PDB file of C-alpha atoms in Angstrom:
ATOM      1  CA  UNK A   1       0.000   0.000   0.000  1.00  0.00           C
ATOM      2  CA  UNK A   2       1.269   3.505  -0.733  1.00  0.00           C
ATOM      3  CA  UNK A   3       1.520   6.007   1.718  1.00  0.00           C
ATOM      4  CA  UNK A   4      -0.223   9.376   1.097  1.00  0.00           C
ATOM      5  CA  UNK A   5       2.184  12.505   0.723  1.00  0.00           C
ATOM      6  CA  UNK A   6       0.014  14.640   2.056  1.00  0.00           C
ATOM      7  CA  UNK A   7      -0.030  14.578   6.382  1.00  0.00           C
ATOM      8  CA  UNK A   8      -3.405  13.298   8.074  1.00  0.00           C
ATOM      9  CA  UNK A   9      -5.118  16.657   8.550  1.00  0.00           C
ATOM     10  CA  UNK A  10      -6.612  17.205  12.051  1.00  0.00           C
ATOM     11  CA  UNK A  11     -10.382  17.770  10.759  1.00  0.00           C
ATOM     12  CA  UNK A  12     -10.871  15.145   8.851  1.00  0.00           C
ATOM     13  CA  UNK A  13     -11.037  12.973  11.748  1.00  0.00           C
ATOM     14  CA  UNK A  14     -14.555  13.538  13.743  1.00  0.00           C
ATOM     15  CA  UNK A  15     -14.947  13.398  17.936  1.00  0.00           C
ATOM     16  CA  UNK A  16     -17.972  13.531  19.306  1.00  0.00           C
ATOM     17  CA  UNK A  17     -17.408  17.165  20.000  1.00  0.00           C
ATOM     18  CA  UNK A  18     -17.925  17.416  15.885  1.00  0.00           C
ATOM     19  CA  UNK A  19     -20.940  16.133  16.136  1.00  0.00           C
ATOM     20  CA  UNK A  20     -22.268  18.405  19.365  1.00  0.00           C
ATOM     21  CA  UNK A  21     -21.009  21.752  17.363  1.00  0.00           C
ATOM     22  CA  UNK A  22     -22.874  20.566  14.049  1.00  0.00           C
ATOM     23  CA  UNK A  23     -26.152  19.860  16.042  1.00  0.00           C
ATOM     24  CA  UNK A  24     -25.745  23.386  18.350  1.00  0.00           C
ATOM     25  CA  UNK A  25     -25.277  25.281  14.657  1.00  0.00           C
ATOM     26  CA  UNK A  26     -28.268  23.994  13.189  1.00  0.00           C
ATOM     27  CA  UNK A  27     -30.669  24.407  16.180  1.00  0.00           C
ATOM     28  CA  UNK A  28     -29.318  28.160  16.537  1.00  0.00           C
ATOM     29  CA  UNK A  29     -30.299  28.634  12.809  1.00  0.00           C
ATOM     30  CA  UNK A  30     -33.670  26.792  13.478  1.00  0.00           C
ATOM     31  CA  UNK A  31     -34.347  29.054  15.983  1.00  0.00           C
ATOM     32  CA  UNK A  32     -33.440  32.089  14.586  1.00  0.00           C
ATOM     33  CA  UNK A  33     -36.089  31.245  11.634  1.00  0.00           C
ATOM     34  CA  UNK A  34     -38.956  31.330  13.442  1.00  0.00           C
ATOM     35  CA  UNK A  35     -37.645  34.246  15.726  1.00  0.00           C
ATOM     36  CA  UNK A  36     -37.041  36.225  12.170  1.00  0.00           C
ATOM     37  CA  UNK A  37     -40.277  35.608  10.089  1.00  0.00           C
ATOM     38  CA  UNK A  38     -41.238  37.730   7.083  1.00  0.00           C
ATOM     39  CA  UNK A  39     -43.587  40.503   7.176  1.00  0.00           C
ATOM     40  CA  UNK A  40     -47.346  39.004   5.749  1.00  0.00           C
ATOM     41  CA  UNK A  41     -47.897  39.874   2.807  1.00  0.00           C
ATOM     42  CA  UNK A  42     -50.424  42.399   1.324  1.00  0.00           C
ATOM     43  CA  UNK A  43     -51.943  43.131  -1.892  1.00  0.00           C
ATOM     44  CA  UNK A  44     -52.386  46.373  -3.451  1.00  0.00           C
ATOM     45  CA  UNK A  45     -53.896  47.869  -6.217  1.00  0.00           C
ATOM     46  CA  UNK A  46     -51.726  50.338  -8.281  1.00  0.00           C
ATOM     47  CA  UNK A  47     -53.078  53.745  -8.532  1.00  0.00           C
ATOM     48  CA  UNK A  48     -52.935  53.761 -12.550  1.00  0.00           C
ATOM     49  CA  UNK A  49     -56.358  51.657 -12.222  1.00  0.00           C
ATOM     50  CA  UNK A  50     -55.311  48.511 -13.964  1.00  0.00           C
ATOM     51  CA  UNK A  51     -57.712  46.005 -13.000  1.00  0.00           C
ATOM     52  CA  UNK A  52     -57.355  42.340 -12.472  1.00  0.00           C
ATOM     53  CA  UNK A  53     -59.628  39.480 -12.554  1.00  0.00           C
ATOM     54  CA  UNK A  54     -59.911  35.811 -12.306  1.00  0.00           C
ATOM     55  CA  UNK A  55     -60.661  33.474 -15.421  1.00  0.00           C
ATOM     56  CA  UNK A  56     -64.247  32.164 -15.651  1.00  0.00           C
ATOM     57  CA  UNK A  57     -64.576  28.992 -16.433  1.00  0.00           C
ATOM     58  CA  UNK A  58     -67.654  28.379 -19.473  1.00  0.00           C
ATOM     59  CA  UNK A  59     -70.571  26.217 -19.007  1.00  0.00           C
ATOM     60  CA  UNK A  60     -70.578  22.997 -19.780  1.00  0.00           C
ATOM     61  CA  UNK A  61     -73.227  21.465 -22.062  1.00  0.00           C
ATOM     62  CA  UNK A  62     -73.757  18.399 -19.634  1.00  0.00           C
ATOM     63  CA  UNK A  63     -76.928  19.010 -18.016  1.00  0.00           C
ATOM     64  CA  UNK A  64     -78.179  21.466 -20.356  1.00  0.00           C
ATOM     65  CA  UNK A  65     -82.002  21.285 -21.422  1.00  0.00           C
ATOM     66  CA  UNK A  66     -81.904  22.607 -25.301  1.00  0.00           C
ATOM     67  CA  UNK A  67     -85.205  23.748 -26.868  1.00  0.00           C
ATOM     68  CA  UNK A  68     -85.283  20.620 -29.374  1.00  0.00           C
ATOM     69  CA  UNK A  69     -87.734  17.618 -29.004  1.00  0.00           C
ATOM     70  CA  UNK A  70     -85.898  14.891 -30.370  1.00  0.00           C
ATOM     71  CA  UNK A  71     -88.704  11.740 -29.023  1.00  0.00           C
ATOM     72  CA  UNK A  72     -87.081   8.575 -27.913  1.00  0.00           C
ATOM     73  CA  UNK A  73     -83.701   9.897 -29.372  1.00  0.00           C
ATOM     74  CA  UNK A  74     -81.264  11.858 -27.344  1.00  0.00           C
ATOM     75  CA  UNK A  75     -79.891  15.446 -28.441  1.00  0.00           C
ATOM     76  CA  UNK A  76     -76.559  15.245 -29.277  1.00  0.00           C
ATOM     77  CA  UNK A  77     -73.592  18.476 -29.278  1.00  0.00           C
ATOM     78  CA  UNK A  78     -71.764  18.249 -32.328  1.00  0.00           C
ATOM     79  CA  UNK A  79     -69.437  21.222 -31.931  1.00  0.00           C
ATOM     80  CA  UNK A  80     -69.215  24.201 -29.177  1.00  0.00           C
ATOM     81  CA  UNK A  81     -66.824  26.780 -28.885  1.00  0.00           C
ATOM     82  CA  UNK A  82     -66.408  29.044 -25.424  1.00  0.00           C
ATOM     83  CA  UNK A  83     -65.803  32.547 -25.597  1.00  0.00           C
ATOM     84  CA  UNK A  84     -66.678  35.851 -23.254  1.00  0.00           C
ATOM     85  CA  UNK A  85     -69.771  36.842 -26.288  1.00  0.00           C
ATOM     86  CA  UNK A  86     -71.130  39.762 -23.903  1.00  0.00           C
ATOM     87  CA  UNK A  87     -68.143  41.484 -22.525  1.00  0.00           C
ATOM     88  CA  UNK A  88     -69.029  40.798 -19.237  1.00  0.00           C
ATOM     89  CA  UNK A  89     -65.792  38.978 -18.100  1.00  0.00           C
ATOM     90  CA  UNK A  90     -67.635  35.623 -17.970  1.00  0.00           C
ATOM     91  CA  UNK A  91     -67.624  33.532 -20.969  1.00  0.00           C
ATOM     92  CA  UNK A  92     -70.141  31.763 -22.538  1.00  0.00           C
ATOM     93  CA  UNK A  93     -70.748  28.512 -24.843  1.00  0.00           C
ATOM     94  CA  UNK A  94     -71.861  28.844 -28.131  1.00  0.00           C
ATOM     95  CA  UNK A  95     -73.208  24.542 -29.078  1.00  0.00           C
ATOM     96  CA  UNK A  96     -74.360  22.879 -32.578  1.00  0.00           C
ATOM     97  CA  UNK A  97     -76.783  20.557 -31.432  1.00  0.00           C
ATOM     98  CA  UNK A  98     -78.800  17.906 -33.657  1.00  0.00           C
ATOM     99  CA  UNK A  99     -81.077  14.972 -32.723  1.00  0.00           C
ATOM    100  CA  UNK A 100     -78.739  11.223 -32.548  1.00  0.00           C
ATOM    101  CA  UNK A 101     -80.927  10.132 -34.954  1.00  0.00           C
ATOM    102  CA  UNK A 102     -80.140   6.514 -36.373  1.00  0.00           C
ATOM    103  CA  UNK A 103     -80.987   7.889 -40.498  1.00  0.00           C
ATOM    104  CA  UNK A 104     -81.093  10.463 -42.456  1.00  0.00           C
ATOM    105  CA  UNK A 105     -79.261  14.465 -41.797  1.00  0.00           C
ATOM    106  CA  UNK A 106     -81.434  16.125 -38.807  1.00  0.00           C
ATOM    107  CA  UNK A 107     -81.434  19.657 -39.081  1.00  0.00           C
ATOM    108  CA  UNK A 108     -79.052  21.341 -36.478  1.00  0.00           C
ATOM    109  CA  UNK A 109     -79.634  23.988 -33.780  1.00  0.00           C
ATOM    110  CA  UNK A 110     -77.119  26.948 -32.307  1.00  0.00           C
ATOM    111  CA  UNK A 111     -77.635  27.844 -28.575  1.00  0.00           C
ATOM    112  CA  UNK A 112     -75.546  30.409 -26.439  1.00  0.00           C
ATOM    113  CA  UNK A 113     -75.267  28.887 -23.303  1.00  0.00           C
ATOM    114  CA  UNK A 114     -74.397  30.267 -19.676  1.00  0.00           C
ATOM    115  CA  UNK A 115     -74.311  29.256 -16.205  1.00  0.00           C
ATOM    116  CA  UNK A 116     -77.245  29.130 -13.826  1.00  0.00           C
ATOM    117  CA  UNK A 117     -77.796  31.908 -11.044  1.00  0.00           C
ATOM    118  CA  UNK A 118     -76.561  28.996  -9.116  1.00  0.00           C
ATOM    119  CA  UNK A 119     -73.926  28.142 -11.117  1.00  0.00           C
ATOM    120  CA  UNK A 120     -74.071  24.839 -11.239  1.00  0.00           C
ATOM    121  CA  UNK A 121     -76.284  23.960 -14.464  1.00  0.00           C
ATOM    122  CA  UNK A 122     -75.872  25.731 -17.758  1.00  0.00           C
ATOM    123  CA  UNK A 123     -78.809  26.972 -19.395  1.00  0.00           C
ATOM    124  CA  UNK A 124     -79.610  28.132 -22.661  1.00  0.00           C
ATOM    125  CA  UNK A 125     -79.982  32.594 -22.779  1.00  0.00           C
ATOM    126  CA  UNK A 126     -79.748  32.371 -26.703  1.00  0.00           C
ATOM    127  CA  UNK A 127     -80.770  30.200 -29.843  1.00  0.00           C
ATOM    128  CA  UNK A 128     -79.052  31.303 -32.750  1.00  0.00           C
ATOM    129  CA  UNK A 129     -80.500  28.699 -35.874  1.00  0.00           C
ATOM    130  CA  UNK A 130     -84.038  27.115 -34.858  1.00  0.00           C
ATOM    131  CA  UNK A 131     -84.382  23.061 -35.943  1.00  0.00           C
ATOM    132  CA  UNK A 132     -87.197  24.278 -37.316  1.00  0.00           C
ATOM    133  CA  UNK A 133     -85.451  26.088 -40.153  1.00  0.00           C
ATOM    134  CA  UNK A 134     -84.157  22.783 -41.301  1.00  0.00           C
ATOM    135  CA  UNK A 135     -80.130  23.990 -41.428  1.00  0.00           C
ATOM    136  CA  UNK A 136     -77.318  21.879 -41.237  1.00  0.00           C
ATOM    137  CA  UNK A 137     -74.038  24.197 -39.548  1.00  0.00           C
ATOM    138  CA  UNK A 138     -70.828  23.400 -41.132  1.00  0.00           C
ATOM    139  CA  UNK A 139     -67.385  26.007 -40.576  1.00  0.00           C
ATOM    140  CA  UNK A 140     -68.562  26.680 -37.231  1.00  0.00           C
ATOM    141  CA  UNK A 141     -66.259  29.289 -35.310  1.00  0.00           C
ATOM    142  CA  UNK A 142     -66.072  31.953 -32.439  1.00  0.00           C
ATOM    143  CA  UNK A 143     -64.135  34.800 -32.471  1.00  0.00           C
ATOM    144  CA  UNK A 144     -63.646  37.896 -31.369  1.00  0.00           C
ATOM    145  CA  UNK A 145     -67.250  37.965 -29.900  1.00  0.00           C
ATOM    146  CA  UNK A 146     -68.462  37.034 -32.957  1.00  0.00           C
ATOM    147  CA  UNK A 147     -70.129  33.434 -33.977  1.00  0.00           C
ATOM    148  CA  UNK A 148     -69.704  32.375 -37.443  1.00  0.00           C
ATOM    149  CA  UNK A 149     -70.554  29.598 -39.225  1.00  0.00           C
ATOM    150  CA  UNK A 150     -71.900  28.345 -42.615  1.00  0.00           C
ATOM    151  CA  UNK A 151     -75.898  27.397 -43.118  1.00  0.00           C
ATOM    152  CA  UNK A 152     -76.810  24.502 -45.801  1.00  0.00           C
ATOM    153  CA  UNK A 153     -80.055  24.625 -46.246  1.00  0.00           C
ATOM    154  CA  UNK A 154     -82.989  23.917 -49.238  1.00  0.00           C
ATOM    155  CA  UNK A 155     -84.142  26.142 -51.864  1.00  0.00           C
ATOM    156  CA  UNK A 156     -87.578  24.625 -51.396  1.00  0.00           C
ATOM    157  CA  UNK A 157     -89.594  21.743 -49.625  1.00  0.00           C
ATOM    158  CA  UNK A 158     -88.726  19.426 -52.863  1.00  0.00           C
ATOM    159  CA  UNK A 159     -85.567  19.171 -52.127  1.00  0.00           C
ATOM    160  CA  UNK A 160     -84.624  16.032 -50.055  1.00  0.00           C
ATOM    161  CA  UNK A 161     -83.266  16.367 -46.124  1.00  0.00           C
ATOM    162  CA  UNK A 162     -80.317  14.234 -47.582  1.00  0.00           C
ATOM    163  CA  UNK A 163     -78.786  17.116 -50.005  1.00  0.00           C
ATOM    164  CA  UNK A 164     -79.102  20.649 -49.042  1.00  0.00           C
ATOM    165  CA  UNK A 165     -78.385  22.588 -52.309  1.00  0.00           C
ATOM    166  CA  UNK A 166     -78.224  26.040 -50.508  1.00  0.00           C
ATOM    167  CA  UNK A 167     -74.905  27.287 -48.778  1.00  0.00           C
ATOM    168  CA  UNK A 168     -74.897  31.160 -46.261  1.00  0.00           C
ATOM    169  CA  UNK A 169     -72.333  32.287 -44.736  1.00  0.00           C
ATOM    170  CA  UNK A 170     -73.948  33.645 -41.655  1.00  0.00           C
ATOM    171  CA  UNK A 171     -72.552  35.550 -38.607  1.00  0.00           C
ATOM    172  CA  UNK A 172     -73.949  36.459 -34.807  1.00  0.00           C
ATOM    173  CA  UNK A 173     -72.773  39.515 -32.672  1.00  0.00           C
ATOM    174  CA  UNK A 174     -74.175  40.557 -29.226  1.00  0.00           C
ATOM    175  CA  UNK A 175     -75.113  44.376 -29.502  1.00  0.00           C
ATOM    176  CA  UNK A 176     -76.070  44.855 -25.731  1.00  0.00           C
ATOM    177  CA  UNK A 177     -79.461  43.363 -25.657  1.00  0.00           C
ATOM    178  CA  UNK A 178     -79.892  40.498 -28.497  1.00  0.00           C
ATOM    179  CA  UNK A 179     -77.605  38.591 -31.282  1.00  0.00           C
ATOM    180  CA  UNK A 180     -77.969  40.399 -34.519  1.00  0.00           C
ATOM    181  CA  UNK A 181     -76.985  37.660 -37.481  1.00  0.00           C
ATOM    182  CA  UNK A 182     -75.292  39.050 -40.397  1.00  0.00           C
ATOM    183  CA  UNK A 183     -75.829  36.472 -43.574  1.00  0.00           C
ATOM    184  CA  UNK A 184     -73.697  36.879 -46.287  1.00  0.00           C
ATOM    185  CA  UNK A 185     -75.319  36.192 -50.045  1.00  0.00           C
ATOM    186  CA  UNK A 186     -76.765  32.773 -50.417  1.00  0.00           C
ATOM    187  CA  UNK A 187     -74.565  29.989 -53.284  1.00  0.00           C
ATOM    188  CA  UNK A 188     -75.767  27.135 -54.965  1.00  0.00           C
ATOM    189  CA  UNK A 189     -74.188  24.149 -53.538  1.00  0.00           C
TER     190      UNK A 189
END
């Protein structure tokens, strides 16, 4: 075995009194912790009147009863896009909603949903395209507080549910009080 050519340095061998000047330095600083505590801290609004708030969540469409009688089938969300549609820091859901119906193309309907005064269901406050009007919604999008979306639709009763032959662009904006739709010029599909 070789010897080392450096000498045995006095510290690197440990005596109990090591140990009892470790354990005397680390209660010290444990004490002086909780002696020395930070102030709490406090929240304050700057004076240039920036204001902050919390992110809403949207509604859900689970539990939500849509104006559409769809018999022993169930109603069925096809798309839905969230977005604040009001201005009112909350957002809303915008849904495309169509009976599950085994055959055929059912007609689709467009509902603005928001939460409950309770806010634990969503309800419908809006309905953009009626069943009724016999539409189908393709290019469905929200933005900027605006709803958008393309309409196929029939040029008369003739024509069969299967093969709308009518395409309008069509778009909803909230102007305080109701939606206003804009609808571009109707196409030949």
């Amino acid at each position: 075995m070789q010897q080392s050519a450096v000498p045995e340095l006095a510290h690197t061998q440990t005596r109990p009194i090591h140990w009892v000047l470790t354990a005397t330095a680390v209660a010290a600083v444990v004490a002086l912790s909780t002696v020395a505590q930070p102030g709490s801290a406090t929240a304050a609004q700057s004076a240039t009147g920036t204001r902050t708030t919390t992110a809403a969540a949207a509604p859900g469409t689970a539990g939500a009863t849509f104006p559409l009688d769809c018999g022993p089938v169930k109603a069925l969300v096809v798309k839905k896009a969230d977005a604040d549609l009001d201005g009112d820091g909350r957002p809303e859901t915008v849904a495309v909603v169509h009976c599950d119906a085994p055959m055929g193309t059912p007609p689709d309907g467009v509902y603005v949903l928001t939460r409950s005064a309770d806010g634990k269901r969503p309800r419908v406050v809006a309905t953009l395209v009626r069943p009724a009007d016999r539409l189908t919604v393709t290019g469905f999008a929200v933005h900027a507080r605006t709803v958008s979306a393309t309409l196929l639709g029939y040029s008369s009763d003739s024509v069969p549910s299967c093969c709308p032959d009518l395409r309008t662009p069509a778009a909803w904006q909230w102007n305080g009080s109701a939606f206003i739709r804009s609808t571009g010029a109707a196409h030949s599909v």
